[in-house]
């Protein structure tokens, strides 16, 4: 990917591979809240898309909503915007989480990312 801004200019050195996800999320750290779409995620970060500009390096709290194993969930992750890409009608943002997703803190996201079925968080 050719990000406009990035903390590292390298091949993918992620400890946790990103997996495809289709999920709505809300940025709780902005007022008013911003609705975004998450399209990939790992235990240590995610990629979301928005029409609104957010600053590189900004700390964000995202509430991810969906269904996992037919159960609705809302789980919050926090992290820093480490990559920004300008797209057709908006921006794509790479976020590195403050802490790795765990079964204790985000059980639905963790379960999805560890399962063998990686098509969507929403069922």
PDB file of C-alpha atoms in Angstrom:
ATOM      1  CA  UNK A   1       0.000   0.000   0.000  1.00  0.00           C
ATOM      2  CA  UNK A   2       1.278   3.494  -0.744  1.00  0.00           C
ATOM      3  CA  UNK A   3       0.239   5.414   2.356  1.00  0.00           C
ATOM      4  CA  UNK A   4       0.576   9.188   2.355  1.00  0.00           C
ATOM      5  CA  UNK A   5       1.918   9.135   5.901  1.00  0.00           C
ATOM      6  CA  UNK A   6       3.371   6.172   7.713  1.00  0.00           C
ATOM      7  CA  UNK A   7       5.537   5.520  10.749  1.00  0.00           C
ATOM      8  CA  UNK A   8       7.503   2.886   8.862  1.00  0.00           C
ATOM      9  CA  UNK A   9       8.350   2.652   5.182  1.00  0.00           C
ATOM     10  CA  UNK A  10       8.912  -1.071   4.840  1.00  0.00           C
ATOM     11  CA  UNK A  11       7.502  -4.426   3.891  1.00  0.00           C
ATOM     12  CA  UNK A  12       4.767  -5.724   6.156  1.00  0.00           C
ATOM     13  CA  UNK A  13       6.497  -6.308   9.514  1.00  0.00           C
ATOM     14  CA  UNK A  14       3.313  -6.851  11.509  1.00  0.00           C
ATOM     15  CA  UNK A  15       3.494  -9.428  14.288  1.00  0.00           C
ATOM     16  CA  UNK A  16      -0.171 -10.288  13.690  1.00  0.00           C
ATOM     17  CA  UNK A  17      -1.475 -10.625  10.111  1.00  0.00           C
ATOM     18  CA  UNK A  18      -4.484  -8.495   9.177  1.00  0.00           C
ATOM     19  CA  UNK A  19      -7.613 -10.400   8.200  1.00  0.00           C
ATOM     20  CA  UNK A  20     -10.582  -9.207   6.126  1.00  0.00           C
ATOM     21  CA  UNK A  21     -13.432  -7.782   8.206  1.00  0.00           C
ATOM     22  CA  UNK A  22     -16.692  -6.032   7.393  1.00  0.00           C
ATOM     23  CA  UNK A  23     -17.835  -4.095  10.433  1.00  0.00           C
ATOM     24  CA  UNK A  24     -19.224  -0.730  11.390  1.00  0.00           C
ATOM     25  CA  UNK A  25     -17.421   1.213  14.072  1.00  0.00           C
ATOM     26  CA  UNK A  26     -17.819   4.505  15.894  1.00  0.00           C
ATOM     27  CA  UNK A  27     -14.926   6.758  16.807  1.00  0.00           C
ATOM     28  CA  UNK A  28     -15.775   7.667  20.394  1.00  0.00           C
ATOM     29  CA  UNK A  29     -12.799   9.991  20.807  1.00  0.00           C
ATOM     30  CA  UNK A  30     -14.289  12.571  18.399  1.00  0.00           C
ATOM     31  CA  UNK A  31     -17.221  14.880  19.171  1.00  0.00           C
ATOM     32  CA  UNK A  32     -19.587  14.390  17.522  1.00  0.00           C
ATOM     33  CA  UNK A  33     -18.897  10.658  17.185  1.00  0.00           C
ATOM     34  CA  UNK A  34     -17.834   9.546  13.693  1.00  0.00           C
ATOM     35  CA  UNK A  35     -19.236   6.426  11.995  1.00  0.00           C
ATOM     36  CA  UNK A  36     -16.592   4.507  10.017  1.00  0.00           C
ATOM     37  CA  UNK A  37     -16.182   1.171   8.221  1.00  0.00           C
ATOM     38  CA  UNK A  38     -13.507  -1.328   9.289  1.00  0.00           C
ATOM     39  CA  UNK A  39     -12.204  -3.537   6.464  1.00  0.00           C
ATOM     40  CA  UNK A  40      -9.311  -5.433   8.026  1.00  0.00           C
ATOM     41  CA  UNK A  41      -8.105  -6.196  11.505  1.00  0.00           C
ATOM     42  CA  UNK A  42      -5.482  -8.094  13.476  1.00  0.00           C
ATOM     43  CA  UNK A  43      -4.811  -8.613  17.156  1.00  0.00           C
ATOM     44  CA  UNK A  44      -2.663  -5.469  17.060  1.00  0.00           C
ATOM     45  CA  UNK A  45      -4.376  -3.078  14.644  1.00  0.00           C
ATOM     46  CA  UNK A  46      -6.980  -2.348  11.992  1.00  0.00           C
ATOM     47  CA  UNK A  47      -7.806  -0.394   8.855  1.00  0.00           C
ATOM     48  CA  UNK A  48     -10.871   1.867   8.742  1.00  0.00           C
ATOM     49  CA  UNK A  49     -12.324   4.265   6.200  1.00  0.00           C
ATOM     50  CA  UNK A  50     -13.940   7.662   6.687  1.00  0.00           C
ATOM     51  CA  UNK A  51     -14.763  10.782   4.714  1.00  0.00           C
ATOM     52  CA  UNK A  52     -13.527  12.890   7.630  1.00  0.00           C
ATOM     53  CA  UNK A  53      -9.870  13.899   7.950  1.00  0.00           C
ATOM     54  CA  UNK A  54      -8.146  12.752  11.144  1.00  0.00           C
ATOM     55  CA  UNK A  55      -4.613  13.718  12.076  1.00  0.00           C
ATOM     56  CA  UNK A  56      -1.708  11.339  11.682  1.00  0.00           C
ATOM     57  CA  UNK A  57      -0.510  10.268  15.136  1.00  0.00           C
ATOM     58  CA  UNK A  58      -3.899  10.945  16.749  1.00  0.00           C
ATOM     59  CA  UNK A  59      -5.073   8.557  19.479  1.00  0.00           C
ATOM     60  CA  UNK A  60      -8.526   7.128  18.756  1.00  0.00           C
ATOM     61  CA  UNK A  61     -11.044   4.980  20.629  1.00  0.00           C
ATOM     62  CA  UNK A  62     -13.160   2.837  18.302  1.00  0.00           C
ATOM     63  CA  UNK A  63     -16.299   0.983  19.328  1.00  0.00           C
ATOM     64  CA  UNK A  64     -16.646  -1.947  16.943  1.00  0.00           C
ATOM     65  CA  UNK A  65     -20.156  -3.311  16.474  1.00  0.00           C
ATOM     66  CA  UNK A  66     -21.198  -6.565  14.928  1.00  0.00           C
ATOM     67  CA  UNK A  67     -22.341 -10.104  15.428  1.00  0.00           C
ATOM     68  CA  UNK A  68     -20.074 -13.006  16.234  1.00  0.00           C
ATOM     69  CA  UNK A  69     -21.514 -16.511  16.436  1.00  0.00           C
ATOM     70  CA  UNK A  70     -24.947 -14.913  16.051  1.00  0.00           C
ATOM     71  CA  UNK A  71     -24.493 -12.797  19.188  1.00  0.00           C
ATOM     72  CA  UNK A  72     -24.410  -8.975  18.942  1.00  0.00           C
ATOM     73  CA  UNK A  73     -21.416  -7.235  20.465  1.00  0.00           C
ATOM     74  CA  UNK A  74     -19.850  -3.805  20.969  1.00  0.00           C
ATOM     75  CA  UNK A  75     -16.199  -3.829  21.905  1.00  0.00           C
ATOM     76  CA  UNK A  76     -13.835  -0.875  22.242  1.00  0.00           C
ATOM     77  CA  UNK A  77     -10.220  -0.729  21.092  1.00  0.00           C
ATOM     78  CA  UNK A  78      -7.846   2.207  21.442  1.00  0.00           C
ATOM     79  CA  UNK A  79      -4.802   3.027  19.388  1.00  0.00           C
ATOM     80  CA  UNK A  80      -2.855   5.513  17.341  1.00  0.00           C
ATOM     81  CA  UNK A  81      -3.286   6.425  13.667  1.00  0.00           C
ATOM     82  CA  UNK A  82      -0.007   5.270  12.114  1.00  0.00           C
ATOM     83  CA  UNK A  83      -0.924   5.468   8.420  1.00  0.00           C
ATOM     84  CA  UNK A  84      -3.203   7.644   6.285  1.00  0.00           C
ATOM     85  CA  UNK A  85      -4.122   7.099   2.649  1.00  0.00           C
ATOM     86  CA  UNK A  86      -6.219   9.469   0.559  1.00  0.00           C
ATOM     87  CA  UNK A  87      -8.816   7.597  -1.510  1.00  0.00           C
ATOM     88  CA  UNK A  88     -11.613   8.340  -3.987  1.00  0.00           C
ATOM     89  CA  UNK A  89     -14.212   9.747  -1.594  1.00  0.00           C
ATOM     90  CA  UNK A  90     -12.346   9.792   1.695  1.00  0.00           C
ATOM     91  CA  UNK A  91      -9.432   8.482   3.670  1.00  0.00           C
ATOM     92  CA  UNK A  92      -8.143   5.133   4.908  1.00  0.00           C
ATOM     93  CA  UNK A  93      -6.511   4.974   8.326  1.00  0.00           C
ATOM     94  CA  UNK A  94      -4.182   2.356   9.748  1.00  0.00           C
ATOM     95  CA  UNK A  95      -4.435   2.104  13.528  1.00  0.00           C
ATOM     96  CA  UNK A  96      -1.975   0.368  15.824  1.00  0.00           C
ATOM     97  CA  UNK A  97      -3.681  -0.680  19.062  1.00  0.00           C
ATOM     98  CA  UNK A  98      -2.331   0.406  22.449  1.00  0.00           C
ATOM     99  CA  UNK A  99      -2.719  -3.206  23.633  1.00  0.00           C
ATOM    100  CA  UNK A 100      -3.093  -6.461  21.727  1.00  0.00           C
ATOM    101  CA  UNK A 101      -6.692  -7.773  21.562  1.00  0.00           C
ATOM    102  CA  UNK A 102      -7.199 -10.536  24.149  1.00  0.00           C
ATOM    103  CA  UNK A 103      -9.984 -12.925  25.066  1.00  0.00           C
ATOM    104  CA  UNK A 104     -10.369 -11.052  28.357  1.00  0.00           C
ATOM    105  CA  UNK A 105     -10.648  -7.531  26.967  1.00  0.00           C
ATOM    106  CA  UNK A 106     -12.392  -8.067  23.579  1.00  0.00           C
ATOM    107  CA  UNK A 107     -13.714 -11.662  23.577  1.00  0.00           C
ATOM    108  CA  UNK A 108     -15.763 -11.433  20.358  1.00  0.00           C
ATOM    109  CA  UNK A 109     -13.006  -9.763  18.314  1.00  0.00           C
ATOM    110  CA  UNK A 110     -10.425 -12.143  19.719  1.00  0.00           C
ATOM    111  CA  UNK A 111     -12.593 -15.169  18.947  1.00  0.00           C
ATOM    112  CA  UNK A 112     -13.169 -14.016  15.390  1.00  0.00           C
ATOM    113  CA  UNK A 113      -9.487 -13.284  14.736  1.00  0.00           C
ATOM    114  CA  UNK A 114      -8.465 -16.681  16.110  1.00  0.00           C
ATOM    115  CA  UNK A 115     -11.166 -18.678  14.305  1.00  0.00           C
ATOM    116  CA  UNK A 116     -10.759 -20.445  10.974  1.00  0.00           C
ATOM    117  CA  UNK A 117     -13.655 -18.480   9.460  1.00  0.00           C
ATOM    118  CA  UNK A 118     -12.388 -15.056   8.381  1.00  0.00           C
ATOM    119  CA  UNK A 119     -14.951 -13.648   5.990  1.00  0.00           C
ATOM    120  CA  UNK A 120     -16.815 -11.207   8.217  1.00  0.00           C
ATOM    121  CA  UNK A 121     -17.447 -10.193  11.804  1.00  0.00           C
ATOM    122  CA  UNK A 122     -21.105  -9.718  10.917  1.00  0.00           C
ATOM    123  CA  UNK A 123     -23.170 -12.869  10.324  1.00  0.00           C
TER     124      UNK A 123
END
